[in-house]
XYZ file of C-alpha atoms in Angstrom:
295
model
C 44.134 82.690 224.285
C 41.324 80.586 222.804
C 42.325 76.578 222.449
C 42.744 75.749 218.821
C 42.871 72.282 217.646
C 46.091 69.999 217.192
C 48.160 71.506 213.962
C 48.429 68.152 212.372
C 44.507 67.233 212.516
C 44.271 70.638 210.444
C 47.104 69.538 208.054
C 45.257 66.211 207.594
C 41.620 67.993 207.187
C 43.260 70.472 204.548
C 44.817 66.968 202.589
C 42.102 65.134 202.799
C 40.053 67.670 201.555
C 42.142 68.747 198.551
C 42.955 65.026 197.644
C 39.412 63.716 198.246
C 40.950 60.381 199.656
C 42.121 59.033 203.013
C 44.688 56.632 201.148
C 46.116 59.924 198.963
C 46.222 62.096 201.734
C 48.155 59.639 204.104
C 50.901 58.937 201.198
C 51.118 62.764 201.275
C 51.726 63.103 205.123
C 53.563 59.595 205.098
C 50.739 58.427 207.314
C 49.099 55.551 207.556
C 45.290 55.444 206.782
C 43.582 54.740 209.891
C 46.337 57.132 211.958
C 44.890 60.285 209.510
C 41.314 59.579 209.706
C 41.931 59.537 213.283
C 43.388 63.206 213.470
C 40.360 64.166 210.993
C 37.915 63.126 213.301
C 39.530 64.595 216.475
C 39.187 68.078 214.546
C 35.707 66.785 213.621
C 34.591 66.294 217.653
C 37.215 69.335 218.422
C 34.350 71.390 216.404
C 31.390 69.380 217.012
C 30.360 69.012 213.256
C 31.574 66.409 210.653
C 33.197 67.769 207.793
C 32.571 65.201 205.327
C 30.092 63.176 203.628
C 31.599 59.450 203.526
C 31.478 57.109 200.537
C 33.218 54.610 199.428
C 36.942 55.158 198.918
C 36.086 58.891 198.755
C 35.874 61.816 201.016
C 33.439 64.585 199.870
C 33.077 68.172 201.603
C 29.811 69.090 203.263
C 29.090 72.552 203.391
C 30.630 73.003 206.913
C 33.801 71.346 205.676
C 33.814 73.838 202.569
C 33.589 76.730 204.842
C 36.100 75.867 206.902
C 38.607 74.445 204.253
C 37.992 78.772 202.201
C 38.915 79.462 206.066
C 42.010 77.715 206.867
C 43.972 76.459 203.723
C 45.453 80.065 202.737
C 46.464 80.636 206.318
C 48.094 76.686 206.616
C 49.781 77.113 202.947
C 51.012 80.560 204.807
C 52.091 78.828 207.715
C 54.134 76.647 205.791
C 56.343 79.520 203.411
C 57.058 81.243 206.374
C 58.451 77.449 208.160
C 60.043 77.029 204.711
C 61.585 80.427 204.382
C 63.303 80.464 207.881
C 64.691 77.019 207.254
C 66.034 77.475 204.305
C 68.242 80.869 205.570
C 66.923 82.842 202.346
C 63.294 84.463 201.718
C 61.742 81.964 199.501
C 58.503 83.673 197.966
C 56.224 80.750 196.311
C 53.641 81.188 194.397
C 50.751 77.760 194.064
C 50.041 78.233 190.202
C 47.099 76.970 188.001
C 48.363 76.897 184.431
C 47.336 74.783 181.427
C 50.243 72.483 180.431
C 50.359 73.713 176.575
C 50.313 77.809 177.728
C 53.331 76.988 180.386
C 55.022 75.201 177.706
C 54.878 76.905 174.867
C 54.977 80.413 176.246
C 55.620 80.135 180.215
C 58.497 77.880 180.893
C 60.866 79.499 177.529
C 60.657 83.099 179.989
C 61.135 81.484 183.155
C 64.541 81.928 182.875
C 64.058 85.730 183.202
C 62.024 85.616 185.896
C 64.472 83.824 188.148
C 66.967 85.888 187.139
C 64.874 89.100 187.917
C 63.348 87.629 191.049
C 65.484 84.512 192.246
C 63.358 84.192 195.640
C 60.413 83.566 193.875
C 59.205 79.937 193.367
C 56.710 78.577 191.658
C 54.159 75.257 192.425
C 52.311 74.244 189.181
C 49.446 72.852 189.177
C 47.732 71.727 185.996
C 44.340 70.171 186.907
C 41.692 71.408 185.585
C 39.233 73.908 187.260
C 41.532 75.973 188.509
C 39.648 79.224 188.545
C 37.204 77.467 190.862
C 39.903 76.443 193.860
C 41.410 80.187 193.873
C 42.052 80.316 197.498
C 42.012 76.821 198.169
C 45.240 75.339 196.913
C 45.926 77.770 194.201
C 47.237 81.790 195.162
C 46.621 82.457 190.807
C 46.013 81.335 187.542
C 46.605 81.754 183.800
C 43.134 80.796 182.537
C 41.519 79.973 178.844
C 38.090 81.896 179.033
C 35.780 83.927 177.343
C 35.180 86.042 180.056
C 35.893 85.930 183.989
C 33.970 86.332 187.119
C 33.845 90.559 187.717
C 34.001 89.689 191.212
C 37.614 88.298 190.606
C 40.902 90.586 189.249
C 41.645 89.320 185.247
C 43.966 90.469 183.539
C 43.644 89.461 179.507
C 47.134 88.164 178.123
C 46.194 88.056 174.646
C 43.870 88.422 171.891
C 43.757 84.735 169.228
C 42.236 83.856 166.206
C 41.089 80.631 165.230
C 42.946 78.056 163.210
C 41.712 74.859 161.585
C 45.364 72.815 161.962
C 45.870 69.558 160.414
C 48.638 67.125 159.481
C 50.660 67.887 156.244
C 49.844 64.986 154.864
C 45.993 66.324 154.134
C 47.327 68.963 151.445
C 48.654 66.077 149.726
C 47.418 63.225 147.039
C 44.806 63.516 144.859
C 42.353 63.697 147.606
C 43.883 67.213 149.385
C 42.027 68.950 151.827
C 41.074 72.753 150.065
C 37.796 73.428 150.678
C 35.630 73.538 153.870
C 33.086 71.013 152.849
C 35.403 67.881 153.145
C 35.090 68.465 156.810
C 32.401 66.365 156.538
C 34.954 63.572 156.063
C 37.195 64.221 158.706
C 36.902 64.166 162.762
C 37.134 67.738 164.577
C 39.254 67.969 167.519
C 38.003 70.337 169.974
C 39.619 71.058 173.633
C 36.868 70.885 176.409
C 38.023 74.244 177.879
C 37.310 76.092 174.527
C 34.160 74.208 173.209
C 32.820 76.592 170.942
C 36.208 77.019 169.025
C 34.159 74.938 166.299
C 31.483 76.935 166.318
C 32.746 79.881 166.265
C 35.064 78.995 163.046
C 31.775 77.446 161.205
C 29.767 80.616 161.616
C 32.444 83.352 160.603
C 32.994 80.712 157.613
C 29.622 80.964 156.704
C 29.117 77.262 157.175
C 26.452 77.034 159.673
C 25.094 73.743 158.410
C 28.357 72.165 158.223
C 28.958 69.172 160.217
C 31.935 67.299 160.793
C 31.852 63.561 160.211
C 32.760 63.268 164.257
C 33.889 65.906 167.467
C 36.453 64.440 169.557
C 36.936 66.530 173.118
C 40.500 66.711 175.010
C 41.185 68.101 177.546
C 45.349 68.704 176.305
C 46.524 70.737 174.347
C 49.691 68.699 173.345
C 47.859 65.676 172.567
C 45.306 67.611 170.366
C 48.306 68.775 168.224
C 49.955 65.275 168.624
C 46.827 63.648 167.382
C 46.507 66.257 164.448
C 49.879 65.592 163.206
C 48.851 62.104 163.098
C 45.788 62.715 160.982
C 43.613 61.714 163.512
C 41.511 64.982 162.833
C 41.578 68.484 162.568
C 42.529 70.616 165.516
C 40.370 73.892 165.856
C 42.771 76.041 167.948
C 44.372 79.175 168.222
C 46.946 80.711 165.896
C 49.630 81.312 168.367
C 49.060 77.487 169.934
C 49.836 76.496 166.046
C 53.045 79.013 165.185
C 54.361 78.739 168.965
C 54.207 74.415 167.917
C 56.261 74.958 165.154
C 55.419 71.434 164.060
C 56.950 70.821 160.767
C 53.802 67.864 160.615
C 51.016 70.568 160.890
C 49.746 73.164 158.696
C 47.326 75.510 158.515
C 44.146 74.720 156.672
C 41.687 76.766 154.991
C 42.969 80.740 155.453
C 39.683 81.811 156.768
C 40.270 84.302 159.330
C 38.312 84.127 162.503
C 38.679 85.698 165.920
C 38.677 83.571 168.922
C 36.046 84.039 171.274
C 38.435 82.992 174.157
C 41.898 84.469 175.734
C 44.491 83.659 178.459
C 43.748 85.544 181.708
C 45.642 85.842 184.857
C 43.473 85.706 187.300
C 43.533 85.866 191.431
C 40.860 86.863 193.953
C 41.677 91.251 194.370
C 42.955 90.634 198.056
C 45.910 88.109 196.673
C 47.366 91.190 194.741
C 48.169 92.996 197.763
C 50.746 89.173 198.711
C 53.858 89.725 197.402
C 54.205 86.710 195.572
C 51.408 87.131 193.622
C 52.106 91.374 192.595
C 55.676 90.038 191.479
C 54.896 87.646 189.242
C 51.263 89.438 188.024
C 53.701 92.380 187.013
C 56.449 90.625 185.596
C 53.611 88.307 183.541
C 51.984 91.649 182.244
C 55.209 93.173 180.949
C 56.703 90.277 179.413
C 53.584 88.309 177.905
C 50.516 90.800 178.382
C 48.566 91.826 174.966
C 49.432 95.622 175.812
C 53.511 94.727 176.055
């Protein structure tokens, strides 16, 4: 059998590489700093390349170590269910999750009661950093992704079809002042998420308001906070419909009743080989029937 190299210089390759820092990937393997950059450079001479490029208080992938991290992580986080799974006495089934924290609240996390119930070996890791469609494979076995469109080389499923609302605090329909007609948006701030940047956009044109500009555009990347800071009349949230009725804010209401279709959806998305784990196809099908837009 060929020699491979030690197990834990892999594990601390894999950390390292997903953290991007000695220091975070030592806390993670209760390690201390100089005792993991010692296993990563044993795999380092094991293969005769480095792995990294070195900066200060960072860790950066060369291309070597970004072939060899697409390599190795699935078959590591693999390792690791099966380990899990025959210590625990039960199958465990888990299933590493991208999600965006307002989709998993407002509409995940209410059903996840059904799917433990229907499938009570499946577990689920969430993981709500950003760019998850990007580290399918590395870290991540799916994700429920806001997108106009998704890579054809990947398997998408579309969970919905939105609209676009303009949502504001309560507070703005009121006084002498009230907010009833699109052109005082050139007194107020626009709230736009970064992962749907042409929400604005979008609205403006089907409102036949292409020279409209809002006195400011303030970008976040959450989707609780934007609604938080609407309700405080910090500005006006563009978002979708069901973000604004599944909020149920008593704060917020709906301004201008304009209608305009979204030009982005959820998707579930995996790479096509991660249907065929059985993780993934559980959860993919129980997703589908319970929140797809063809239920």
């Amino acid at each position: 059998m060929r020699r491979l190299p030690p197990l834990g210089a892999i594990e601390a390759f894999v950390q390292v590489a997903r953290l991007g820092s000695v220091k975070a990937a030592a806390d993670e393997l209760a390690l201390s700093a100089p005792a993991l950059s010692r296993r990563v450079q044993a795999l380092e001479r094991f293969i005769d390349k480095p792995l990294f490029a070195r900066r200060h208080q960072a860790m950066v992938l060369n291309g070597d170590g970004e072939r060899l991290l697409a390599q190795i992580a699935p078959v590591l986080d693999a390792l690791s269910d099966a380990v899990e799974a025959m210590t625990s006495g039960t199958e465990v089934l888990r299933l590493r999750l991208g999600i965006l924290p307002l989709f998993a609240s407002q509409r995940l996390f209410p059903r996840l009661g059904e799917l433990r119930a229907t499938h009570p070996e499946l577990h689920l890791d969430i993981d709500t950093a950003g760019h998850g469609v990007a580290r399918l494979g590395d870290g991540l076995d799916a994700v429920i992704a806001l997108a106009r469109d998704i890579d054809p080389t990947l398997y998408a499923k579309r969970l919905d079809r939105n609209s676009v609302y303009v949502i504001g605090a309560k507070s703005l329909l009121e006084g002498p002042n009230a907010v009833t007609r699109p052109a005082q948006l050139a007194e107020l701030t626009a709230l736009v998420h970064r992962d749907m940047p042409d929400t604005f956009t979008a609205w403006r044109q089907s409102a036949g308001l292409t020279s409209l500009e809002p006195l400011a555009i303030d970008h976040f990347d959450s989707g609780p906070l934007m609604l938080e800071a609407a309700a405080q009349g910090l500005g006006i949230a563009f978002m979708h419909a069901s973000h604004f009725e599944d909020a149920n804010d008593p704060r917020l209401v709906r301004l201008f009743d304009i209608p305009v279709e979204s030009p982005y959806s959820y998707w579930f998305v995996c790479r096509p080989r991660a249907l065929q784990q059985k993780p993934v196809k559980l959860f993919h099908d129980w997703l589908i029937a319970t929140l797809g837009e063809d239920r």
